[in-house]
PDB file of C-alpha atoms in Angstrom:
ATOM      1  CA  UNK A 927       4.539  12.740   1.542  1.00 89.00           C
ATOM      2  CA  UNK A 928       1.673  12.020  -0.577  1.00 95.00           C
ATOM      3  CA  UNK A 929      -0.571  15.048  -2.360  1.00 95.00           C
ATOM      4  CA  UNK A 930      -3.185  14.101  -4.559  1.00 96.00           C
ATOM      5  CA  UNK A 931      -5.473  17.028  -6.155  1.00 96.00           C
ATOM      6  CA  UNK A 932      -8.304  16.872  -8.265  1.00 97.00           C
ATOM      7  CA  UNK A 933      -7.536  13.327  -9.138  1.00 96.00           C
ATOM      8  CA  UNK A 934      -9.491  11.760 -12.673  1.00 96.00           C
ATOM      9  CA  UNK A 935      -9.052   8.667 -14.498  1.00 96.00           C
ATOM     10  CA  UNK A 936     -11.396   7.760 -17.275  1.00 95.00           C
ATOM     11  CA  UNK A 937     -11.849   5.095 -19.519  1.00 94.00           C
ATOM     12  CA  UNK A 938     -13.697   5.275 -22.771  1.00 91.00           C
ATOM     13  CA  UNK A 939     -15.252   7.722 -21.134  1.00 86.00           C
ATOM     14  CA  UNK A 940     -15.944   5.938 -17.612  1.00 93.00           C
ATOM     15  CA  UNK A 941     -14.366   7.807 -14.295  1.00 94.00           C
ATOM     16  CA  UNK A 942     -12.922   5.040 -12.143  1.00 94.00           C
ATOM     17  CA  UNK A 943     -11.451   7.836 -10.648  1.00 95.00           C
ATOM     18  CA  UNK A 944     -13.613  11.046  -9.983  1.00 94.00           C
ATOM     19  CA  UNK A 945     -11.792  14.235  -8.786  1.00 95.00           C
ATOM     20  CA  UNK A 946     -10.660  13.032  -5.733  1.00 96.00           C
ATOM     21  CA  UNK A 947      -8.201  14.750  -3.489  1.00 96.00           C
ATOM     22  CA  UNK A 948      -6.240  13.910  -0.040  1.00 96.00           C
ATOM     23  CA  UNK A 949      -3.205  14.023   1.351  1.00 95.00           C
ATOM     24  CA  UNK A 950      -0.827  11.494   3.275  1.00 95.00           C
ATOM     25  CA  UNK A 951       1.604  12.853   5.917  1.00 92.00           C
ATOM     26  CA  UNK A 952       4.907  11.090   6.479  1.00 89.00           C
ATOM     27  CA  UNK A 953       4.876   7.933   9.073  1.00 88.00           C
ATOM     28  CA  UNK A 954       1.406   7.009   9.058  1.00 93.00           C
ATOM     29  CA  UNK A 955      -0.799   4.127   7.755  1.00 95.00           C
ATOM     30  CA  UNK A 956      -3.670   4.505   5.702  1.00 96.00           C
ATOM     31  CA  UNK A 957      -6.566   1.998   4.811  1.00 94.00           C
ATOM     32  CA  UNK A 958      -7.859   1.829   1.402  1.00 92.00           C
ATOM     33  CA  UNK A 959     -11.536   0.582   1.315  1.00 92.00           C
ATOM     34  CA  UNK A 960     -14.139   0.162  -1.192  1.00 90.00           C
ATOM     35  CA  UNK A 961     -16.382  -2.320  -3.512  1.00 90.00           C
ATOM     36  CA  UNK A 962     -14.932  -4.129  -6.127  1.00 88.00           C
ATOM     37  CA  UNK A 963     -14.535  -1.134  -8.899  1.00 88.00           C
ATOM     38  CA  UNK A 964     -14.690   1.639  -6.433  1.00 91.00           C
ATOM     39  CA  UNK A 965     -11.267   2.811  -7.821  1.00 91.00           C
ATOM     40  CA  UNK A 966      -8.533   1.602  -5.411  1.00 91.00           C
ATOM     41  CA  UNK A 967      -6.302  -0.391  -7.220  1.00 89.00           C
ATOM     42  CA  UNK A 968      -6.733   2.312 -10.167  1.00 93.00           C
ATOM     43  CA  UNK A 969      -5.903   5.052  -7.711  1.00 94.00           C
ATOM     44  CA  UNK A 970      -3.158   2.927  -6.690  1.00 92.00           C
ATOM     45  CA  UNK A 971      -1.933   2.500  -9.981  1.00 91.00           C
ATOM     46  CA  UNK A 972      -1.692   6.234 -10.671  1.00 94.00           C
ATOM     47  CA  UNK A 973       0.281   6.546  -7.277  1.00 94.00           C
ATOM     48  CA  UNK A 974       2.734   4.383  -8.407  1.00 91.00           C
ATOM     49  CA  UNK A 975       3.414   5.266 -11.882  1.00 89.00           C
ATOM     50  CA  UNK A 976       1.330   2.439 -13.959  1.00 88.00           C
ATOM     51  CA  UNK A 977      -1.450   4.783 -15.170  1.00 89.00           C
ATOM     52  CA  UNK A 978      -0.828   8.950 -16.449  1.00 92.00           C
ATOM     53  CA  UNK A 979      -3.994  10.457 -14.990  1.00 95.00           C
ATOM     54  CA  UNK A 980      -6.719  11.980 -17.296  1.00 95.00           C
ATOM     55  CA  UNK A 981      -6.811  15.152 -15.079  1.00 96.00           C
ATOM     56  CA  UNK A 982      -5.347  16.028 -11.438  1.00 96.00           C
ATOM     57  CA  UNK A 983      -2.224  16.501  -9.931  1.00 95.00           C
ATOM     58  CA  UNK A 984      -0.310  13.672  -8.139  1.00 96.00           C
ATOM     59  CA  UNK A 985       2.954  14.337  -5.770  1.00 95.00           C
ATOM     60  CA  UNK A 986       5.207  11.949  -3.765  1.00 95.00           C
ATOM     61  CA  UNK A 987       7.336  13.707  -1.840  1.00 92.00           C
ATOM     62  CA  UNK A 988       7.234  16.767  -3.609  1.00 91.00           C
ATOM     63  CA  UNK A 989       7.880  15.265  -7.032  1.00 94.00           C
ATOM     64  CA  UNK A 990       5.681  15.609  -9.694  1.00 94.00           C
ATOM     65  CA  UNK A 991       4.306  11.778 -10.784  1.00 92.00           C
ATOM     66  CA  UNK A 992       3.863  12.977 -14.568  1.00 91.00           C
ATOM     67  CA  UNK A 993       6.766  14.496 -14.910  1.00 92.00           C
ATOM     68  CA  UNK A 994       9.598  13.254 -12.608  1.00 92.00           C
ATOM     69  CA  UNK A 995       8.127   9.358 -13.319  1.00 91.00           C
ATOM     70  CA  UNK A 996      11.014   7.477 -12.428  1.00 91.00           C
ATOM     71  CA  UNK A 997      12.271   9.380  -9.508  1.00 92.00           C
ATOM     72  CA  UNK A 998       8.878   9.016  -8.044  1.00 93.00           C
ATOM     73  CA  UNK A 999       9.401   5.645  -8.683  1.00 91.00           C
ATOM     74  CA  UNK A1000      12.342   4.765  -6.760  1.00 91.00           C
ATOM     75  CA  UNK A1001      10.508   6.621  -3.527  1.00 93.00           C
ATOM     76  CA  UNK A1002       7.815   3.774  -3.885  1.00 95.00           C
ATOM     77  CA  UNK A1003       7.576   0.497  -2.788  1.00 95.00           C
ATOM     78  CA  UNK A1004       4.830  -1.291  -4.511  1.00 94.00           C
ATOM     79  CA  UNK A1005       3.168  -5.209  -3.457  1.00 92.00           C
ATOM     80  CA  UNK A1006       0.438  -5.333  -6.213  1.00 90.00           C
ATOM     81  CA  UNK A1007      -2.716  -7.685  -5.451  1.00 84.00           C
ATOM     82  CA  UNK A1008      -1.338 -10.527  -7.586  1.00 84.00           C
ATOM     83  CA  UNK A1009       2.589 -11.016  -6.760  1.00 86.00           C
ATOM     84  CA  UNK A1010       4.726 -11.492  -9.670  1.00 89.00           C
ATOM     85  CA  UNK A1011       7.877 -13.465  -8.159  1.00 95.00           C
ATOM     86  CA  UNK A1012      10.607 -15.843 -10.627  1.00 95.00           C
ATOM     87  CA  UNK A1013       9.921 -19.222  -8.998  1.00 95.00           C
ATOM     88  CA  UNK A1014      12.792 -20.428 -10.642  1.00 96.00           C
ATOM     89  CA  UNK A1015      14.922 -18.538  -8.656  1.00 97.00           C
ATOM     90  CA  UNK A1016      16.089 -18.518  -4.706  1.00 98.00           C
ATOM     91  CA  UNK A1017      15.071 -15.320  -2.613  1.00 98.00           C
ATOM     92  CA  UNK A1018      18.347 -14.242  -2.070  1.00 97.00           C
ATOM     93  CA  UNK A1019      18.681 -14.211  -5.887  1.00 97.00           C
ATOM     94  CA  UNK A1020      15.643 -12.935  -6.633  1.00 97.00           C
ATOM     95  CA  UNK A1021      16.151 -10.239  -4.482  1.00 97.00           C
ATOM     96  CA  UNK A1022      19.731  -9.086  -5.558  1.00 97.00           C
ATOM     97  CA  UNK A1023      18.358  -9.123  -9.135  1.00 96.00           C
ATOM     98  CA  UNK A1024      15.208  -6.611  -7.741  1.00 96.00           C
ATOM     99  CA  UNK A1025      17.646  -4.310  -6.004  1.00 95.00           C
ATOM    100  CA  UNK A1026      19.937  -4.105  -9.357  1.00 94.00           C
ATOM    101  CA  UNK A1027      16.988  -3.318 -11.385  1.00 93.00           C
ATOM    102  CA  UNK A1028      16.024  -0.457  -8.907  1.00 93.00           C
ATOM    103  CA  UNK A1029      19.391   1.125  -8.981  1.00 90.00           C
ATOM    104  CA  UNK A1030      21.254  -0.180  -5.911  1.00 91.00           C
ATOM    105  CA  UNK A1031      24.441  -0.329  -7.908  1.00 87.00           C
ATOM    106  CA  UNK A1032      27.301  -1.433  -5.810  1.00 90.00           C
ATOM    107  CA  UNK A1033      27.538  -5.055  -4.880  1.00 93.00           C
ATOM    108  CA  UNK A1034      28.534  -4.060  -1.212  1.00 94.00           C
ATOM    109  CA  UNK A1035      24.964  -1.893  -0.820  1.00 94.00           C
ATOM    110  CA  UNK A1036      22.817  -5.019  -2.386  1.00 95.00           C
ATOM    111  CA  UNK A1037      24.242  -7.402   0.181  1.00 95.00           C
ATOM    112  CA  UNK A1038      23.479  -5.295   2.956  1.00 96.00           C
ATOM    113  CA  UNK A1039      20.005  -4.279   1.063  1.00 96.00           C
ATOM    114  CA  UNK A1040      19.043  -7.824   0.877  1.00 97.00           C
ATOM    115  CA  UNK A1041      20.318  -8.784   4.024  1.00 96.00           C
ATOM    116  CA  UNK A1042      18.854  -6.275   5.862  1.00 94.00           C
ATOM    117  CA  UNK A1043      14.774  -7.095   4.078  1.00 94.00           C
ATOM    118  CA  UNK A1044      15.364 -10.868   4.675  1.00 95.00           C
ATOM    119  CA  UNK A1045      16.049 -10.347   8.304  1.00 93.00           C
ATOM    120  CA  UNK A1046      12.623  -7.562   8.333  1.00 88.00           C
ATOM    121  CA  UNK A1047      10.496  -9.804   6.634  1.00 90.00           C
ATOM    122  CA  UNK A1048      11.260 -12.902   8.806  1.00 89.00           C
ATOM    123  CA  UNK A1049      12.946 -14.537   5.214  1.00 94.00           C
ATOM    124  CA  UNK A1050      16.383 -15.313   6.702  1.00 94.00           C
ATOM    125  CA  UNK A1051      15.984 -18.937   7.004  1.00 95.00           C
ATOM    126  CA  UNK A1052      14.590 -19.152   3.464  1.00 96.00           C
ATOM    127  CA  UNK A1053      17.337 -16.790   1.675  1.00 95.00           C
ATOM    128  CA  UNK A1054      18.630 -20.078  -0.619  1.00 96.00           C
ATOM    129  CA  UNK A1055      14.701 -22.279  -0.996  1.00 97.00           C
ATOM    130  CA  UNK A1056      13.238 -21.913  -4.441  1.00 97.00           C
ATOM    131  CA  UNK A1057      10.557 -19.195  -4.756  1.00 97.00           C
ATOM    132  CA  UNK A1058       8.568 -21.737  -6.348  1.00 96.00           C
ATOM    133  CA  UNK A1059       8.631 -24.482  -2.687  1.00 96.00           C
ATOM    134  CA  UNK A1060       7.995 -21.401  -0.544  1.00 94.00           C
ATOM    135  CA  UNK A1061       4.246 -21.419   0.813  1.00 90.00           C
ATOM    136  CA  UNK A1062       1.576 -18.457   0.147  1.00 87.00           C
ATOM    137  CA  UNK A1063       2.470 -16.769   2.817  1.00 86.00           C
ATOM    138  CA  UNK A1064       6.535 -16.697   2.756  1.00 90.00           C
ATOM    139  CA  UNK A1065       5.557 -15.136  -1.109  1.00 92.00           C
ATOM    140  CA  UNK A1066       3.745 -12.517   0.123  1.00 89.00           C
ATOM    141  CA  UNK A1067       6.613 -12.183   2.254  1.00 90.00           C
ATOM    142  CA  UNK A1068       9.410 -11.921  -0.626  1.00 94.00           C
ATOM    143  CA  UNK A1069       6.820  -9.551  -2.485  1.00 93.00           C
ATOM    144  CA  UNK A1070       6.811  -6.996   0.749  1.00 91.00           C
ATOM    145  CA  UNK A1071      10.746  -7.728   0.652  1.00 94.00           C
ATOM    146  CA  UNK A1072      11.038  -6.818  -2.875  1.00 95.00           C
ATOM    147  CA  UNK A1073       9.243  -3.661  -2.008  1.00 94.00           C
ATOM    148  CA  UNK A1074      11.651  -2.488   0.612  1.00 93.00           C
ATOM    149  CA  UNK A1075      14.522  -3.314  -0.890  1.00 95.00           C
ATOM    150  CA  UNK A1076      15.757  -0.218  -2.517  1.00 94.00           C
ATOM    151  CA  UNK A1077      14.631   1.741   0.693  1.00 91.00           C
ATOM    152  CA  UNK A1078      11.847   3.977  -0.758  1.00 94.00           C
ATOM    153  CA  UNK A1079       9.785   6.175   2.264  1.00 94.00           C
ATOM    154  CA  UNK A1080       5.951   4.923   0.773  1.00 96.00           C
ATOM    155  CA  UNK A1081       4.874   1.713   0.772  1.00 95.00           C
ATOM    156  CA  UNK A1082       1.705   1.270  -1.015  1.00 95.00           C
ATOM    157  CA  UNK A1083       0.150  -2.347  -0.632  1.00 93.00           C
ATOM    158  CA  UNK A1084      -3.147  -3.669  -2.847  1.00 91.00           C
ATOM    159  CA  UNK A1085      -4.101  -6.846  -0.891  1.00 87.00           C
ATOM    160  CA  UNK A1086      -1.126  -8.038   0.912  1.00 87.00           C
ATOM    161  CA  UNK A1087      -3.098 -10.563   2.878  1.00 84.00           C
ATOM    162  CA  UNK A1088      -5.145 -12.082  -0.535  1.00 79.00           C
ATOM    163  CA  UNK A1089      -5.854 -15.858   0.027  1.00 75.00           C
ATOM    164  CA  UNK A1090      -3.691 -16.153   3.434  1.00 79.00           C
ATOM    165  CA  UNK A1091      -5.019 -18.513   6.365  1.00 82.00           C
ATOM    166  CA  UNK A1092      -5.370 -16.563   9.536  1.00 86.00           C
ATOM    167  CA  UNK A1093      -2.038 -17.185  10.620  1.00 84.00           C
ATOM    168  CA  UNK A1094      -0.473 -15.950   8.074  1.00 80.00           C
ATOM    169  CA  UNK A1095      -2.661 -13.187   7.800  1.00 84.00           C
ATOM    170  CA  UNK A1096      -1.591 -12.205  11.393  1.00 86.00           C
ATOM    171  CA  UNK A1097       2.187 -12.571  10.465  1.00 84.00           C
ATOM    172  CA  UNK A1098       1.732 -10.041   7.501  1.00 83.00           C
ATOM    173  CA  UNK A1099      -0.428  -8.033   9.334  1.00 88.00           C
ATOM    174  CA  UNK A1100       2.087  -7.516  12.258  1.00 89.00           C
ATOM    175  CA  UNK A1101       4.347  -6.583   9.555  1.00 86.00           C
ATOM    176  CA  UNK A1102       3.011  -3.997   8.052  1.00 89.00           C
ATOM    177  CA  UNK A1103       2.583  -2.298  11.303  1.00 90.00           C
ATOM    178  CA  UNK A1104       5.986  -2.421  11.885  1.00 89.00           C
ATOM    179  CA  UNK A1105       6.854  -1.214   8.637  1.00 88.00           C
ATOM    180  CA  UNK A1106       4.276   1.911   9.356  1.00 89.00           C
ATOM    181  CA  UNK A1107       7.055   3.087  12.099  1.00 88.00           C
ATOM    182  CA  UNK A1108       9.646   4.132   9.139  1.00 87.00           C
ATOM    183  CA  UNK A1109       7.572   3.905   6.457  1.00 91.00           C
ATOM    184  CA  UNK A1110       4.447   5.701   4.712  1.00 94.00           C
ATOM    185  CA  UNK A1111       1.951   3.452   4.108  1.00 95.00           C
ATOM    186  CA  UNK A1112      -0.880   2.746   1.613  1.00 95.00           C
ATOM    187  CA  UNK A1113      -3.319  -0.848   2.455  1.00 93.00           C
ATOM    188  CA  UNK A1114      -5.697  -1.716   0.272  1.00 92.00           C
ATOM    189  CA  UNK A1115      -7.791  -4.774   1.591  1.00 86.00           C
ATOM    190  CA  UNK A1116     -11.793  -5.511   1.626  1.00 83.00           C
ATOM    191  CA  UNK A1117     -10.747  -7.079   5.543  1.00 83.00           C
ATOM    192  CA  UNK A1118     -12.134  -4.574   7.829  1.00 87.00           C
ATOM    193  CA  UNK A1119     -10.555  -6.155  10.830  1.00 85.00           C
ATOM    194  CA  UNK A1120      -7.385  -6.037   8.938  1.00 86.00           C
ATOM    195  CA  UNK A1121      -7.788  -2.230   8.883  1.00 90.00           C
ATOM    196  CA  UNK A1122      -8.926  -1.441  12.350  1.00 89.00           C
ATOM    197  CA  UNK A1123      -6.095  -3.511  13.937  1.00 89.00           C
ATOM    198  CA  UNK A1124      -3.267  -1.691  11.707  1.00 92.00           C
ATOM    199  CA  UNK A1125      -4.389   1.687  10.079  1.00 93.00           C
ATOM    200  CA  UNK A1126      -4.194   4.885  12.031  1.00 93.00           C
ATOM    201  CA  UNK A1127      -6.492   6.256   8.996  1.00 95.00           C
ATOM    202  CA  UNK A1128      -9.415   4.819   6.683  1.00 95.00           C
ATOM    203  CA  UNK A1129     -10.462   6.387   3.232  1.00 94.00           C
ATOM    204  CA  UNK A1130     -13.884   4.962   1.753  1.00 93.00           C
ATOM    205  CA  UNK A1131     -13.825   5.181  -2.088  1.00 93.00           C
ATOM    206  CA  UNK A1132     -16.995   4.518  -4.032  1.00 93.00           C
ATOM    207  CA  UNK A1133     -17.898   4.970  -7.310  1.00 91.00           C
ATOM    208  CA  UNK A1134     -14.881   6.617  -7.747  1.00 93.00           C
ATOM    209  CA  UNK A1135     -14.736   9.391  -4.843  1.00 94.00           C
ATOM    210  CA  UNK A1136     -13.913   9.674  -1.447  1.00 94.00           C
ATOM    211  CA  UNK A1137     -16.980   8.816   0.239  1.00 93.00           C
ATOM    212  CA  UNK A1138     -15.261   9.277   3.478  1.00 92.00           C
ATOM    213  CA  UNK A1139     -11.746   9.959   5.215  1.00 94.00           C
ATOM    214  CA  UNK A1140     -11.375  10.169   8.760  1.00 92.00           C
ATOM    215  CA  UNK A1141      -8.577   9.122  11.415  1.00 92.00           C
ATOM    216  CA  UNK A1142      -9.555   5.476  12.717  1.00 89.00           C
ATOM    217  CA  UNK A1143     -10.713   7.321  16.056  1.00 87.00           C
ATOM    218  CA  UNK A1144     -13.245   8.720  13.856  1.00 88.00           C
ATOM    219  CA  UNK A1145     -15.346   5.534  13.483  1.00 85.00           C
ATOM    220  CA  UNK A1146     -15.231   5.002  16.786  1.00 78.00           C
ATOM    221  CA  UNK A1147     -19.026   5.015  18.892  1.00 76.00           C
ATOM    222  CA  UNK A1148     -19.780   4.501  22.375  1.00 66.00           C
ATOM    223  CA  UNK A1149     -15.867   3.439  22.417  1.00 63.00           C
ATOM    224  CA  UNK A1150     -16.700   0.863  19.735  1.00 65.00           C
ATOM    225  CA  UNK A1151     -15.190   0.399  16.270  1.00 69.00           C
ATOM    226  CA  UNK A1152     -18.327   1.339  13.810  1.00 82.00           C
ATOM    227  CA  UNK A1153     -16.042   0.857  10.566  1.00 86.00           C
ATOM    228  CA  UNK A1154     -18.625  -2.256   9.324  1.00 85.00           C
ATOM    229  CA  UNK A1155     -21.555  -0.340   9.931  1.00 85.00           C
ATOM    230  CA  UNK A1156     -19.811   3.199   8.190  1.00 85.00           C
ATOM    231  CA  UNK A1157     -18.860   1.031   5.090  1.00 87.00           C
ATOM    232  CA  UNK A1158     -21.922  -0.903   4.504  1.00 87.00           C
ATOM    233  CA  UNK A1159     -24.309   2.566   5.187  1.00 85.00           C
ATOM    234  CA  UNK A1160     -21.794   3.468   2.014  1.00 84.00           C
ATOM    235  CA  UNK A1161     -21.870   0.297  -0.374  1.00 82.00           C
ATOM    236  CA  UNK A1162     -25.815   0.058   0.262  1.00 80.00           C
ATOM    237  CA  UNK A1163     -26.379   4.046  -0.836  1.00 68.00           C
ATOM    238  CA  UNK A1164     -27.656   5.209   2.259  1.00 43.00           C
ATOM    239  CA  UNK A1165     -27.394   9.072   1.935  1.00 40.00           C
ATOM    240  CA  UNK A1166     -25.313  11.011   4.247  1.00 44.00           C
ATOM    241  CA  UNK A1167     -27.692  14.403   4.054  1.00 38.00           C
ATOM    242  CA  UNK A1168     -30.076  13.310   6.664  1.00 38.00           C
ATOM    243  CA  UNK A1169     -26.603  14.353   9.301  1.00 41.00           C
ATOM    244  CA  UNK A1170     -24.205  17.000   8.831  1.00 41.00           C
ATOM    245  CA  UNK A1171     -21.144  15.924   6.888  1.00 43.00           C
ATOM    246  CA  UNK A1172     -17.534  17.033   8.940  1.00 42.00           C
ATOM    247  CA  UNK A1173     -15.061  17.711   7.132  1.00 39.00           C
ATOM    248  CA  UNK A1174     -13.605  14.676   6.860  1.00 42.00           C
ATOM    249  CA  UNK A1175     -16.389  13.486   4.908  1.00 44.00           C
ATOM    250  CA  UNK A1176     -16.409  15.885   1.980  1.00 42.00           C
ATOM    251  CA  UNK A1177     -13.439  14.066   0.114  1.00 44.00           C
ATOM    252  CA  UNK A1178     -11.809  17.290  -0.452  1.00 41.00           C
ATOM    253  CA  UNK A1179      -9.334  17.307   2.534  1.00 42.00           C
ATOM    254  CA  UNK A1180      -7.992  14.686   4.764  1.00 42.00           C
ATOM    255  CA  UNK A1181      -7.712  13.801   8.359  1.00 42.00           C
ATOM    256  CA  UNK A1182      -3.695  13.833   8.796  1.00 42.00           C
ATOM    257  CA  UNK A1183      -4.016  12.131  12.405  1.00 41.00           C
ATOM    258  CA  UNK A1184      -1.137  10.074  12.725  1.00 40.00           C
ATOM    259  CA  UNK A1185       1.433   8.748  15.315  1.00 41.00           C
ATOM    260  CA  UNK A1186       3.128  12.361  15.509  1.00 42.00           C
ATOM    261  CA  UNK A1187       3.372  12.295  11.463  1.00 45.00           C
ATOM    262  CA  UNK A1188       4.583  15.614  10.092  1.00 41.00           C
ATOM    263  CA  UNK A1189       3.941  16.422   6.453  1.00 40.00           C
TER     264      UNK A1189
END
């Protein structure tokens, strides 16, 4: 669903992004970690059409990013860290006006659109409040809606939980793992806890490569979750030669350990 190859992005000469490569198969969730800078929401931005890349190939299902831009665009749902959301306008509004701009023509296919992402995203009983009265958390909520809405297969989300109280947090969090039954997904987050309890997968960038990609099993010791202690040996430079590195490790392929997920 998603191939990435070779993957570069540099900026006056700076590589946020540094040849990385993996590859997401349909139906699973992935969690994006790293530092502040490590390249995530750069990566991210590639994926989704923002940034060309300097070098590197990117595909979503089997479409070329460079080239076929906006039909890659309509297969992807994106929630980027900061939500930009009307607050002028009512949800159900809002949302009608999303799911014209991303080509869901007919008025009949809109009202079941919209219908159907209010009633996913638990937004029903706020279809006619103002954007602007809703709390933090219903936002995020219309942001994940306005991602679904013209039905794309990836969902790629930078931060969906940003500056939520724990509740909320656990509302959002339960819905992106029921999104990861239909959906591809890609979480970005620096909340480890937020990964272990949804991801089926965790990629560590830093410094602008994979520094490691394994299936959430994979940081498991002793039948304990080790994710903490894997990210921090990363962030704090400790070097990986003193063990053998498996393969998904390298950065150059990808664990594709999912609930059953085919390519």
């Amino acid at each position: 669903m998603i191939d990435v190859e070779h993957l570069v992005k540099r900026f006056s000469g700076f590589a946020a992004v540094d040849g990385i490569s993996f590859h997401v198969p349909r139906g699973q969730i992935v969690g994006f970690l790293g530092p502040n800078g490590a390249g995530k929401t750069t990566t991210m931005r590639i994926l989704t059409g923002f940034f060309p890349p300097t070098s590197g190939s990117v595909r979503i299902d089997g479409l070329d990013a460079v080239r076929d831009s906006l039909a890659v665009r309509r297969r992807i749902g994106y929630l980027p860290e900061s939500v930009p959301l009307y607050t002028d306008m009512r949800v159900v509004e809002y949302l009608d006006f999303r799911a014209r701009l991303k080509g869901v023509r007919s008025r009949k296919q809109r009202r079941d659109r919209v219908g159907h992402v209010l009633d996913r995203c638990g937004l029903a009983p706020m279809r006619r409040r103002l954007i602007g009265q809703l709390s933090k958390g219903y936002r995020q909520r219309v942001g994940i809606a306005d991602a679904l809405v013209h039905d794309p297969p990836v969902l790629i989300l930078d931060e969906p939980t940003v500056g939520l109280d724990p509740s909320q947090i656990r509302e959002i969090r339960d819905l992106v793992r029921d999104l990861g039954q239909t959906h591809t997904v890609m979480l970005s987050t620096h909340i480890l806890q937020e990964v272990e309890m949804v991801c089926d997968r965790v990629m560590i960038l830093f410094a602008g490569k994979i520094a490691r990609d394994g299936a959430m099993e994979e940081y498991r010791v002793n039948g304990a979750l080790e994710l903490e202690d894997a990210f921090l040996r990363i962030v704090h430079g400790a070097s990986s030669a003193s063990s053998p590195a498996s393969a998904s490790e390298t950065g150059t392929g990808a664990s594709t350990s999912a609930r059953g997920g085919t390519a």
